[in-house]
Coordinates of C-alpha atoms in Angstrom, one line a residue:
X1418 CA 146.5 135.5 143.3
X1419 CA 149.2 132.9 143.1
X1420 CA 152.1 133.0 145.4
X1421 CA 155.3 130.9 144.5
X1422 CA 156.9 129.4 147.7
X1423 CA 160.8 129.0 147.6
X1424 CA 161.8 125.3 147.6
X1425 CA 164.9 123.5 148.3
X1426 CA 166.9 121.1 146.0
X1427 CA 164.6 118.2 146.6
X1428 CA 161.5 120.2 145.6
X1429 CA 160.0 120.6 149.1
X1430 CA 159.0 124.0 150.3
X1431 CA 161.4 125.7 152.6
X1432 CA 160.3 126.5 156.3
X1433 CA 159.7 130.1 157.1
X1434 CA 162.2 131.5 159.6
X1435 CA 160.1 132.8 162.6
X1436 CA 160.6 132.8 166.4
X1437 CA 158.3 131.9 169.2
X1438 CA 158.7 134.9 171.1
X1439 CA 160.1 138.4 170.4
X1440 CA 163.0 139.9 172.6
X1441 CA 162.2 142.4 175.4
X1442 CA 163.6 145.2 173.3
X1443 CA 161.4 144.4 170.3
X1444 CA 158.2 144.0 172.5
X1445 CA 158.7 147.4 174.0
X1446 CA 159.1 149.0 170.5
X1447 CA 156.3 146.7 169.1
X1448 CA 158.6 145.8 166.2
X1449 CA 159.0 142.5 164.2
X1450 CA 161.9 140.6 165.9
X1451 CA 164.8 138.8 164.2
X1452 CA 167.0 138.6 167.1
X1453 CA 166.0 135.4 168.8
X1454 CA 166.3 133.2 165.7
X1455 CA 169.6 131.7 166.8
X1456 CA 168.3 131.2 170.3
X1457 CA 165.2 129.4 169.0
X1458 CA 167.6 126.9 167.2
X1459 CA 169.8 126.6 170.3
X1460 CA 166.8 126.0 172.6
X1461 CA 165.7 123.0 170.3
X1462 CA 169.2 121.7 169.8
X1463 CA 169.3 118.2 171.5
X1464 CA 172.0 117.6 174.2
X1465 CA 172.3 121.4 175.1
X1466 CA 172.3 122.1 178.9
X1467 CA 169.9 124.8 180.5
X1468 CA 172.8 126.9 181.5
X1469 CA 174.1 127.0 177.9
X1470 CA 170.7 128.0 176.6
X1471 CA 170.4 130.7 179.3
X1472 CA 173.8 132.0 178.5
X1473 CA 173.1 132.2 175.0
X1474 CA 169.8 134.0 175.5
X1475 CA 171.5 136.8 177.4
X1476 CA 174.0 137.2 174.8
X1477 CA 171.4 137.7 172.1
X1478 CA 169.9 140.8 174.0
X1479 CA 173.1 142.5 173.7
X1480 CA 174.6 141.4 170.4
X1481 CA 173.5 139.2 167.5
X1482 CA 175.6 136.0 167.6
X1483 CA 177.6 134.7 164.6
X1484 CA 176.2 131.4 163.5
X1485 CA 178.4 128.4 163.9
X1486 CA 180.6 127.5 160.9
X1487 CA 179.4 124.1 159.6
X1488 CA 181.9 121.9 157.4
X1489 CA 180.2 121.4 154.1
X1490 CA 179.3 118.0 153.0
X1491 CA 180.9 116.9 149.6
X1492 CA 178.7 117.6 146.6
X1493 CA 177.5 114.9 144.4
X1494 CA 178.9 114.5 141.0
X1495 CA 176.5 115.7 138.3
X1496 CA 174.8 112.9 136.4
X1497 CA 175.2 112.9 132.6
X1498 CA 172.1 112.4 130.6
X1499 CA 170.5 113.4 127.2
X1500 CA 169.9 116.9 128.6
X1501 CA 173.6 117.5 129.7
X1502 CA 174.0 118.3 133.4
X1503 CA 170.3 117.8 134.6
X1504 CA 169.9 115.5 137.3
X1505 CA 166.2 115.4 138.0
X1506 CA 163.4 114.7 135.5
X1507 CA 159.8 115.8 136.3
X1508 CA 157.0 114.4 134.1
X1509 CA 154.2 116.4 132.5
X1510 CA 151.6 114.6 134.7
X1511 CA 153.2 116.1 137.8
X1512 CA 151.6 119.4 138.8
X1513 CA 155.1 120.5 139.9
X1514 CA 156.3 120.4 136.3
X1515 CA 154.0 123.3 135.4
X1516 CA 155.3 125.4 138.2
X1517 CA 158.8 124.5 137.7
X1518 CA 158.7 125.2 134.0
X1519 CA 157.0 128.7 134.8
X1520 CA 159.4 129.8 137.4
X1521 CA 162.7 128.2 136.9
X1522 CA 164.9 129.8 134.1
X1523 CA 167.4 126.7 134.2
X1524 CA 165.1 124.0 133.5
X1525 CA 165.1 122.2 130.0
X1526 CA 162.3 120.8 128.1
X1527 CA 162.5 117.1 127.3
X1528 CA 163.2 116.6 123.7
X1529 CA 163.4 112.9 123.2
X1530 CA 159.9 112.9 121.4
X1531 CA 157.9 115.5 119.7
X1532 CA 156.4 117.7 122.4
X1533 CA 158.5 116.2 125.0
X1534 CA 157.5 114.2 128.2
X1535 CA 158.5 116.7 130.9
X1536 CA 161.4 118.8 132.0
X1537 CA 164.9 118.3 133.4
X1538 CA 165.6 120.3 136.3
X1539 CA 169.4 121.1 137.2
X1540 CA 170.7 120.5 140.5
X1541 CA 170.2 123.4 142.8
X1542 CA 173.0 124.5 145.2
X1543 CA 172.1 123.4 148.7
X1544 CA 174.7 125.4 150.5
X1545 CA 172.1 127.7 152.2
X1546 CA 170.2 124.7 153.4
X1547 CA 173.4 123.2 154.9
X1548 CA 174.1 126.5 156.8
X1549 CA 170.6 127.0 158.2
X1550 CA 170.2 123.4 159.6
X1551 CA 172.5 122.2 162.5
X1552 CA 171.1 118.6 162.1
X1553 CA 172.9 118.0 158.9
X1554 CA 176.1 116.9 160.4
X1555 CA 174.3 114.2 162.5
X1556 CA 172.1 112.7 159.7
X1557 CA 173.1 109.7 157.6
X1558 CA 174.5 110.5 154.3
X1559 CA 174.0 108.4 151.2
X1560 CA 177.0 110.3 149.5
X1561 CA 179.3 109.2 152.3
X1562 CA 178.5 105.6 151.6
X1563 CA 179.0 106.2 148.0
X1564 CA 182.4 107.6 148.6
X1565 CA 183.5 104.6 150.6
X1566 CA 182.2 102.4 147.7
X1567 CA 184.3 104.6 145.2
X1568 CA 187.4 104.0 147.2
X1569 CA 186.7 100.1 147.2
X1570 CA 185.9 100.3 143.5
X1571 CA 189.1 101.8 142.5
X1572 CA 191.3 99.6 144.6
X1573 CA 189.5 96.3 143.9
X1574 CA 186.8 96.3 141.1
X1575 CA 188.5 98.2 138.4
X1576 CA 191.6 96.0 138.5
X1577 CA 189.4 92.9 138.2
X1578 CA 189.7 92.5 134.5
X1579 CA 191.4 89.8 132.1
X1580 CA 195.0 90.5 130.8
X1581 CA 194.9 92.1 127.3
X1582 CA 196.0 88.9 125.7
X1583 CA 193.1 86.8 127.2
X1584 CA 190.7 89.6 126.8
X1585 CA 191.4 89.7 122.9
X1586 CA 190.5 85.9 122.7
X1587 CA 187.2 86.5 124.7
X1588 CA 186.3 89.7 122.7
X1589 CA 186.5 87.5 119.5
X1590 CA 184.3 84.9 120.9
X1591 CA 181.8 87.3 122.0
X1592 CA 181.7 89.3 118.6
X1593 CA 181.6 85.9 116.6
X1594 CA 179.0 84.0 118.6
X1595 CA 176.9 86.3 121.1
X1596 CA 176.8 89.8 119.7
X1597 CA 175.0 88.8 116.3
X1598 CA 172.2 87.2 118.3
X1599 CA 171.9 89.8 121.0
X1600 CA 173.8 93.2 120.2
X1601 CA 173.0 94.8 123.5
X1602 CA 176.4 96.6 123.7
X1603 CA 175.9 98.2 120.2
X1604 CA 178.8 100.0 118.7
X1605 CA 180.7 100.5 122.0
X1606 CA 182.9 97.5 121.0
X1607 CA 184.0 99.3 117.8
X1608 CA 184.5 102.8 119.4
X1609 CA 186.9 103.4 122.1
X1610 CA 185.3 104.9 125.2
X1611 CA 186.8 108.2 126.8
X1612 CA 185.7 107.2 130.2
X1613 CA 188.3 104.9 132.0
X1614 CA 185.7 103.2 134.2
X1615 CA 183.2 102.6 131.4
X1616 CA 186.0 101.2 129.4
X1617 CA 186.9 98.6 132.2
X1618 CA 183.2 97.7 132.7
X1619 CA 182.7 97.1 129.0
X1620 CA 185.7 94.6 129.0
X1621 CA 184.3 93.0 132.3
X1622 CA 180.8 92.3 130.7
X1623 CA 182.3 91.0 127.4
X1624 CA 184.5 88.6 129.4
X1625 CA 181.6 87.6 131.6
X1626 CA 179.4 86.6 128.5
X1627 CA 182.2 84.9 126.5
X1628 CA 183.3 82.7 129.5
X1629 CA 180.4 80.3 128.9
X1630 CA 181.9 79.1 125.6
X1631 CA 183.8 76.0 125.7
X1632 CA 186.8 77.6 123.8
X1633 CA 187.3 80.2 126.6
X1634 CA 188.4 77.6 129.2
X1635 CA 192.1 78.4 128.7
X1636 CA 191.7 82.2 129.0
X1637 CA 189.8 82.6 132.4
X1638 CA 192.5 84.8 134.2
X1639 CA 192.2 88.0 136.0
X1640 CA 195.8 88.9 136.4
X1641 CA 198.6 88.8 133.9
X1642 CA 200.4 85.4 134.4
X1643 CA 197.9 84.5 137.2
X1644 CA 196.4 81.2 137.9
X1645 CA 193.8 79.8 135.6
X1646 CA 190.3 80.2 137.3
X1647 CA 187.1 77.9 136.9
X1648 CA 184.2 79.3 135.2
X1649 CA 182.3 79.8 138.4
X1650 CA 185.2 81.7 140.0
X1651 CA 185.9 83.7 137.2
X1652 CA 182.2 84.8 136.3
X1653 CA 181.5 85.4 140.0
X1654 CA 184.4 87.9 140.4
X1655 CA 183.4 89.7 137.4
X1656 CA 179.7 89.9 138.3
X1657 CA 180.4 91.2 141.9
X1658 CA 182.8 93.8 140.5
X1659 CA 180.4 95.1 137.9
X1660 CA 177.4 95.2 140.3
X1661 CA 179.6 97.1 142.8
X1662 CA 180.6 99.7 140.2
X1663 CA 177.0 100.2 139.3
X1664 CA 175.9 100.6 143.1
X1665 CA 178.7 103.1 143.5
X1666 CA 177.1 105.3 140.8
X1667 CA 180.2 105.6 138.7
X1668 CA 178.4 105.0 135.6
X1669 CA 176.8 108.3 134.7
X1670 CA 175.9 107.8 131.2
X1671 CA 172.4 106.5 131.2
X1672 CA 172.2 104.9 127.9
X1673 CA 175.5 102.9 128.6
X1674 CA 173.9 102.1 132.1
X1675 CA 170.9 100.5 130.5
X1676 CA 173.1 98.4 128.2
X1677 CA 175.2 97.1 131.2
X1678 CA 172.2 96.4 133.2
X1679 CA 170.5 94.4 130.5
X1680 CA 173.6 92.5 129.6
X1681 CA 174.4 91.7 133.3
X1682 CA 170.7 90.5 133.7
X1683 CA 171.3 88.0 130.8
X1684 CA 174.8 86.8 131.5
X1685 CA 175.3 86.8 135.3
X1686 CA 174.8 83.5 137.3
X1687 CA 173.7 83.7 140.9
X1688 CA 175.9 81.8 143.3
X1689 CA 173.7 81.7 146.4
X1690 CA 170.0 81.7 147.2
X1691 CA 170.3 85.5 148.2
X1692 CA 171.2 86.3 144.7
X1693 CA 168.4 84.2 143.0
X1694 CA 166.3 87.3 142.0
X1695 CA 169.3 89.5 141.0
X1696 CA 168.9 88.9 137.2
X1697 CA 165.2 89.8 137.2
X1698 CA 166.1 92.8 139.5
X1699 CA 168.6 94.0 137.0
X1700 CA 166.1 93.8 134.1
X1701 CA 163.7 95.8 136.0
X1702 CA 166.4 98.5 136.6
X1703 CA 167.3 98.5 133.0
X1704 CA 163.5 98.8 132.1
X1705 CA 163.2 101.7 134.7
X1706 CA 166.0 103.6 133.0
X1707 CA 164.6 103.0 129.7
X1708 CA 161.3 104.6 130.7
X1709 CA 163.1 107.5 132.5
X1710 CA 164.8 108.5 129.3
X1711 CA 161.6 107.9 127.3
X1712 CA 163.2 105.3 124.8
X1713 CA 159.9 103.5 124.6
X1714 CA 158.4 106.5 122.6
X1715 CA 159.1 106.7 119.0
X1716 CA 161.5 109.2 117.6
X1717 CA 161.7 110.6 114.0
X1718 CA 163.8 108.8 111.5
X1719 CA 165.8 112.0 111.0
X1720 CA 167.0 111.7 114.6
X1721 CA 170.6 111.1 114.9
X1722 CA 170.4 108.0 117.2
X1723 CA 167.0 106.8 115.9
X1724 CA 168.4 103.2 114.7
X1725 CA 170.5 102.9 117.9
X1726 CA 167.4 103.7 120.0
X1727 CA 165.3 101.1 118.1
X1728 CA 168.0 98.3 118.5
X1729 CA 168.3 99.2 122.3
X1730 CA 164.6 99.1 122.8
X1731 CA 164.3 95.8 121.0
X1732 CA 167.1 94.3 123.2
X1733 CA 165.3 95.5 126.5
X1734 CA 162.0 94.2 125.2
X1735 CA 163.2 90.9 124.3
X1736 CA 165.0 90.6 127.6
X1737 CA 161.8 91.4 129.5
X1738 CA 160.0 88.5 127.7
X1739 CA 163.0 86.1 128.4
X1740 CA 163.0 87.0 132.1
X1741 CA 159.3 86.3 132.1
X1742 CA 159.9 82.8 130.8
X1743 CA 163.2 82.0 132.8
X1744 CA 162.0 83.3 136.3
X1745 CA 158.2 83.4 136.2
X1746 CA 158.0 87.2 136.4
X1747 CA 155.2 89.5 135.0
X1748 CA 156.3 91.5 131.8
X1749 CA 157.2 95.1 132.6
X1750 CA 157.0 96.5 129.0
X1751 CA 153.4 96.5 127.4
X1752 CA 152.8 97.5 123.7
X1753 CA 150.0 99.8 124.8
X1754 CA 152.8 101.9 126.5
X1755 CA 155.1 101.8 123.5
X1756 CA 155.3 104.5 120.8
X1757 CA 157.2 102.3 118.3
X1758 CA 155.8 99.8 116.0
X1759 CA 157.5 96.6 117.2
X1760 CA 157.1 94.9 113.9
X1761 CA 158.9 97.8 112.1
X1762 CA 161.6 97.7 114.8
X1763 CA 162.3 94.0 114.4
X1764 CA 162.3 94.5 110.5
X1765 CA 164.9 97.1 110.6
X1766 CA 167.5 94.9 112.6
X1767 CA 170.2 92.7 111.3
X1768 CA 169.2 89.1 110.1
X1769 CA 170.5 87.1 113.2
X1770 CA 169.1 89.5 115.6
X1771 CA 165.8 89.8 113.6
X1772 CA 165.4 86.1 113.7
X1773 CA 166.0 86.1 117.4
X1774 CA 163.2 88.9 117.9
X1775 CA 160.9 86.9 115.7
X1776 CA 161.2 83.9 118.1
X1777 CA 160.7 86.2 121.1
X1778 CA 157.6 87.5 119.4
X1779 CA 156.4 84.0 119.4
X1780 CA 157.3 83.5 123.2
X1781 CA 155.4 86.7 123.9
X1782 CA 152.2 85.1 122.4
X1783 CA 152.9 82.0 124.4
X1784 CA 153.1 83.8 127.7
X1785 CA 149.7 84.9 127.1
X1786 CA 148.6 81.5 127.7
X1787 CA 149.9 81.3 131.2
X1788 CA 148.5 84.6 132.5
X1789 CA 146.2 83.9 135.4
X1790 CA 143.0 85.3 133.6
X1791 CA 143.8 83.1 130.4
X1792 CA 143.8 79.7 131.9
X1793 CA 142.0 77.3 129.5
X1794 CA 139.6 74.6 130.6
X1795 CA 140.5 72.3 127.7
X1796 CA 143.7 71.5 125.8
X1797 CA 145.0 74.6 123.9
X1798 CA 147.9 74.9 121.4
X1799 CA 149.4 77.9 119.8
X1800 CA 150.0 77.5 116.0
X1801 CA 153.8 78.3 115.0
X1802 CA 155.5 79.0 111.7
X1803 CA 157.9 76.5 110.5
X1804 CA 161.5 77.5 111.6
X1805 CA 162.9 77.2 108.1
X1806 CA 160.4 79.6 106.9
X1807 CA 161.3 82.1 109.6
X1808 CA 165.0 81.8 108.6
X1809 CA 164.0 83.0 105.0
X1810 CA 161.6 85.7 106.2
X1811 CA 164.4 87.1 108.3
X1812 CA 167.0 86.9 105.5
X1813 CA 169.3 84.7 107.7
X1814 CA 169.9 82.0 105.3
X1815 CA 173.6 83.0 105.0
X1816 CA 173.9 83.2 108.9
X1817 CA 176.5 80.6 110.2
X1818 CA 175.0 77.2 111.0
X1819 CA 176.1 77.2 114.6
X1820 CA 174.3 80.5 115.2
X1821 CA 171.1 79.0 113.5
X1822 CA 171.3 76.0 115.6
X1823 CA 171.4 78.0 118.7
X1824 CA 168.4 79.9 117.6
X1825 CA 166.7 76.6 116.7
X1826 CA 167.0 75.4 120.2
X1827 CA 165.3 78.6 121.3
X1828 CA 162.5 77.9 118.9
X1829 CA 161.8 74.4 119.8
X1830 CA 161.8 75.7 123.7
X1831 CA 159.0 78.1 122.7
X1832 CA 157.3 75.0 120.9
X1833 CA 157.4 73.0 124.0
X1834 CA 155.6 75.7 125.9
X1835 CA 153.2 76.5 123.1
X1836 CA 150.6 74.1 124.4
X1837 CA 148.6 74.2 127.6
X1838 CA 147.0 71.3 129.4
X1839 CA 144.4 71.6 132.1
X1840 CA 145.7 71.1 135.6
X1841 CA 143.7 67.8 135.9
X1842 CA 145.6 66.2 132.9
X1843 CA 149.0 67.2 133.7
X1844 CA 149.8 64.1 135.5
X1845 CA 148.7 61.7 132.8
X1846 CA 150.8 60.2 130.2
X1847 CA 148.3 60.8 127.4
X1848 CA 148.1 64.6 126.5
X1849 CA 146.3 65.9 123.5
X1850 CA 147.8 64.3 120.2
X1851 CA 149.0 67.6 118.9
X1852 CA 150.6 68.5 122.3
X1853 CA 152.2 65.0 122.6
X1854 CA 153.8 65.0 119.1
X1855 CA 155.0 68.7 119.3
X1856 CA 156.6 68.3 122.6
X1857 CA 158.3 65.0 122.0
X1858 CA 159.8 66.2 118.6
X1859 CA 160.9 69.5 120.0
X1860 CA 162.5 67.8 123.1
X1861 CA 164.4 65.3 120.8
X1862 CA 165.7 68.0 118.4
X1863 CA 167.1 70.0 121.4
X1864 CA 168.9 67.0 122.7
X1865 CA 170.3 66.0 119.4
X1866 CA 171.4 69.6 118.5
X1867 CA 173.2 70.1 121.8
X1868 CA 174.6 66.7 122.4
X1869 CA 175.5 65.5 118.8
X1870 CA 175.2 67.9 115.8
X1871 CA 176.7 70.9 117.2
X1872 CA 178.4 69.8 120.4
X1873 CA 180.7 72.6 121.5
X1874 CA 179.9 74.9 118.6
X1875 CA 176.8 76.7 119.8
X1876 CA 176.3 80.3 121.1
X1877 CA 176.2 79.4 124.8
X1878 CA 173.5 82.0 125.9
X1879 CA 171.1 81.1 128.8
X1880 CA 168.6 79.9 126.2
X1881 CA 170.7 76.7 125.7
X1882 CA 170.4 75.2 129.3
X1883 CA 166.9 76.4 129.4
X1884 CA 166.0 74.5 126.3
X1885 CA 167.7 71.4 127.7
X1886 CA 165.9 71.7 131.0
X1887 CA 162.4 71.8 129.1
X1888 CA 163.6 68.7 127.2
X1889 CA 164.4 66.9 130.4
X1890 CA 161.0 67.8 131.8
X1891 CA 159.4 66.2 128.9
X1892 CA 161.4 63.0 129.3
X1893 CA 160.7 62.9 133.0
X1894 CA 157.0 63.0 132.3
X1895 CA 157.1 60.1 129.9
X1896 CA 159.2 58.0 132.4
X1897 CA 156.9 59.1 135.4
X1898 CA 153.6 58.5 133.9
X1899 CA 153.8 56.1 131.0
X1900 CA 152.0 52.7 131.3
X1901 CA 153.9 51.2 128.4
X1902 CA 157.3 49.7 129.2
X1903 CA 158.7 50.7 125.9
X1904 CA 158.0 54.3 126.5
X1905 CA 159.1 54.3 130.1
X1906 CA 162.4 52.9 129.0
X1907 CA 162.6 55.5 126.1
X1908 CA 161.8 58.3 128.6
X1909 CA 164.5 57.2 130.9
X1910 CA 167.1 57.0 128.2
X1911 CA 166.3 60.6 127.2
X1912 CA 166.1 61.7 130.8
X1913 CA 169.8 60.4 131.3
X1914 CA 170.9 62.0 128.0
X1915 CA 169.6 65.5 129.1
X1916 CA 171.0 65.1 132.7
X1917 CA 174.5 64.4 131.1
X1918 CA 174.1 67.5 128.8
X1919 CA 173.2 69.7 131.8
X1920 CA 176.0 68.3 133.9
X1921 CA 178.5 69.5 131.2
X1922 CA 177.3 73.1 131.8
X1923 CA 176.6 73.2 135.5
X1924 CA 179.9 75.0 136.1
X1925 CA 178.5 78.0 134.2
X1926 CA 174.7 77.9 134.6
X1927 CA 173.1 77.9 138.0
X1928 CA 169.8 76.3 136.9
X1929 CA 171.7 73.5 135.0
X1930 CA 173.5 72.7 138.5
X1931 CA 170.2 72.6 140.4
X1932 CA 168.4 70.4 138.0
X1933 CA 171.4 67.8 137.7
X1934 CA 171.5 67.6 141.4
X1935 CA 167.7 66.7 141.4
X1936 CA 167.9 64.4 138.5
X1937 CA 170.8 62.3 139.7
X1938 CA 169.0 61.8 143.0
X1939 CA 165.9 60.6 141.0
X1940 CA 168.0 58.2 139.1
X1941 CA 169.6 56.9 142.5
X1942 CA 166.3 56.2 143.9
X1943 CA 165.2 54.5 140.9
X1944 CA 168.2 52.2 141.1
X1945 CA 167.4 51.4 144.8
X1946 CA 163.9 50.7 144.0
X1947 CA 164.6 48.4 141.0
X1948 CA 167.3 46.7 143.1
X1949 CA 164.7 46.0 145.8
X1950 CA 162.1 44.9 143.2
X1951 CA 164.6 42.5 141.6
X1952 CA 165.4 40.7 144.9
X1953 CA 161.7 40.4 145.8
X1954 CA 160.2 39.1 142.6
X1955 CA 163.4 37.7 140.8
X1956 CA 161.7 38.7 137.3
X1957 CA 165.0 39.4 135.6
X1958 CA 165.6 37.3 132.7
X1959 CA 169.5 37.1 131.8
X1960 CA 168.8 36.9 128.1
X1961 CA 166.6 39.8 128.2
X1962 CA 169.0 41.7 130.3
X1963 CA 171.9 41.1 127.8
X1964 CA 169.7 42.0 124.9
X1965 CA 168.6 45.3 126.6
X1966 CA 172.2 46.1 127.4
X1967 CA 173.4 45.7 123.8
X1968 CA 170.3 47.7 122.4
X1969 CA 171.1 50.6 124.7
X1970 CA 174.9 50.5 123.5
X1971 CA 173.7 50.5 119.8
X1972 CA 171.2 53.4 120.2
X1973 CA 173.6 55.8 121.8
X1974 CA 176.8 57.5 120.4
X1975 CA 180.4 56.4 121.9
X1976 CA 182.3 59.5 121.8
X1977 CA 182.1 62.9 123.7
X1978 CA 179.1 63.7 125.8
X1979 CA 177.3 60.9 124.0
X1980 CA 180.0 58.4 125.3
X1981 CA 179.1 59.7 128.7
X1982 CA 175.5 59.1 128.2
X1983 CA 176.1 55.6 126.9
X1984 CA 178.3 54.6 129.8
X1985 CA 175.6 56.1 132.2
X1986 CA 172.9 54.1 130.3
X1987 CA 175.0 50.7 130.2
X1988 CA 175.3 50.9 134.0
X1989 CA 171.6 50.9 134.4
X1990 CA 170.6 48.2 131.8
X1991 CA 169.2 46.0 134.6
X1992 CA 166.9 48.7 135.5
X1993 CA 165.5 48.9 131.8
X1994 CA 165.0 45.1 131.6
X1995 CA 162.9 45.2 134.9
X1996 CA 160.8 48.0 133.4
X1997 CA 160.2 45.9 130.4
X1998 CA 159.3 42.5 132.1
X1999 CA 156.8 44.0 134.4
X2000 CA 154.4 46.1 132.3
X2001 CA 152.3 47.3 135.3
X2002 CA 155.3 48.1 137.5
X2003 CA 155.4 51.6 139.2
X2004 CA 159.1 52.1 140.2
X2005 CA 158.1 55.4 141.6
X2006 CA 155.7 53.7 144.0
X2007 CA 158.6 51.9 145.5
X2008 CA 160.8 54.9 146.3
X2009 CA 162.0 55.4 149.8
X2010 CA 159.1 57.3 151.8
X2011 CA 161.6 59.9 153.1
X2012 CA 162.3 60.9 149.6
X2013 CA 160.4 64.0 148.5
X2014 CA 159.0 62.9 145.3
X2015 CA 156.4 65.5 145.4
X2016 CA 158.9 68.3 145.2
X2017 CA 160.7 66.7 142.2
X2018 CA 157.3 66.6 140.4
X2019 CA 156.5 70.0 141.3
X2020 CA 159.9 71.2 139.9
X2021 CA 160.5 69.2 136.8
X2022 CA 156.7 69.1 135.5
X2023 CA 156.3 72.6 136.8
X2024 CA 159.0 73.7 134.4
X2025 CA 156.6 73.2 131.6
X2026 CA 154.3 75.7 133.2
X2027 CA 155.5 79.3 133.8
X2028 CA 156.3 80.1 137.5
X2029 CA 158.0 77.2 138.9
X2030 CA 161.4 78.3 137.5
X2031 CA 161.5 81.2 139.7
X2032 CA 161.9 78.8 142.7
X2033 CA 165.1 77.0 141.4
X2034 CA 167.1 78.0 144.4
X2035 CA 164.5 76.7 146.8
X2036 CA 164.9 73.3 145.1
X2037 CA 168.6 73.7 145.2
X2038 CA 168.4 73.9 149.1
X2039 CA 166.4 70.6 149.1
X2040 CA 168.8 68.7 146.6
X2041 CA 172.2 70.4 147.2

């Protein structure tokens, strides 16, 4: 015989109402007693005096008291989801789902996939529970905290939005440069939203993403006619506002919430060490919501939102791989748990997004090289297709050149990571021939695209500073470990060029700011070491110094960012001449002993090996 026990709104069984001892009248009549129930609670109420308990006990022998009236707590608003007003999902693997489906007439079967994954249980009224427990008034309430957040959101966060004239420009930048590559917001930009809060959050996330573009500098305002803000102030205000709205629970549409969490994970920039892991945390929340709705399970093509679900799944899957590379995190989505055919999903997307996903697929294979159980004892390199062939396969030949150049930077970043060296060979200047040529070519192409060919025209996604940082790590390794003066000098010129490029982006991307601070201190220590060596050995020849200066100026451009690189290089021409006149000179061996060179090696060389990038804020605390 199966007996179903009554449960409360949280699914836990209700406690049976019984008393410890019957009243004298019921004891004489040998009947079941219900009179001392309130006395039982009064006896256990903390803070009640013995006199009050005795008076209450005497009162219960003559008449049954009226329970005290408790002020009801405010009800939580119902959460919208694919099953309407359901607020709790119970999977089929839980034994509770079987009992709930058999006993609850209000439960709804999940229909996201054939057969379903579980049931949606509507919120049960908990007024009875509130009346029976006198401890409710003294317990902490999460709803009370959310109510306070809602008041703050309406007064501060909702109003934090660019004026309509500025937003129109930022929206155009987003639609032209960012949305084709990563369409995380889907059709929300073309269809007006009915909910006011969701409409404001959409404007905020679009403005946050477009703020990284150089053309957005004149439109970074949060009040009509207000002062022009820096990128850091503008992005920090928008990020904080969006996060507060999410934490307040005001976004009740789960699909829209997934899109906002994923977009915020990609575009937000931490501003302090406490926020260093927030992008990865937001990505995990987006994956959690996707699994809750079962979007990783394939739906039939006849389903109304089948294509939208495919695109959203592809966005979250790609972001999961990018976070793994950027922050050294484990992947949260695995193909063995996915019902979709990933290749079919990629093939059904628009050409720019399809090409982006194809590169992410290469990154997914490269990540496998760096998993703990897959470390190779010898040099290993992953074969990659030619980028031009990938463009043709994706049907992206007619995509604007600036968009293709942005994706080419991403492709060369994956190429730099596609080879793995044993740990004992990573501090040498002579890696395997295939590894050396691929990394050198990819690093040079990244520097050339960002600093010369498409300066200021790229789609400034976080993959741009990430690629430049990898190029800087390749040049640092040449400068640090090469035994030939010509290669040391070439590595230093490339190191200076990449440092200057990152410095032009450090007001937007926090990793760029951290790497620039570290790189500039390395260059300063090199200047000090070379000056000390010059005074001690007097090996500098004036004719060689002049020749080195003129050659450096001929090799570098003289306008824009390239002009800044040339100026920076010409100031250090003497350093280059010293490196060339003394072949076996180790400049790094003459650094100040108090300078933490080991930390620089761990950060810049470790950037070529997944894992170190997750500690950038630890390096920022060391290097300012």
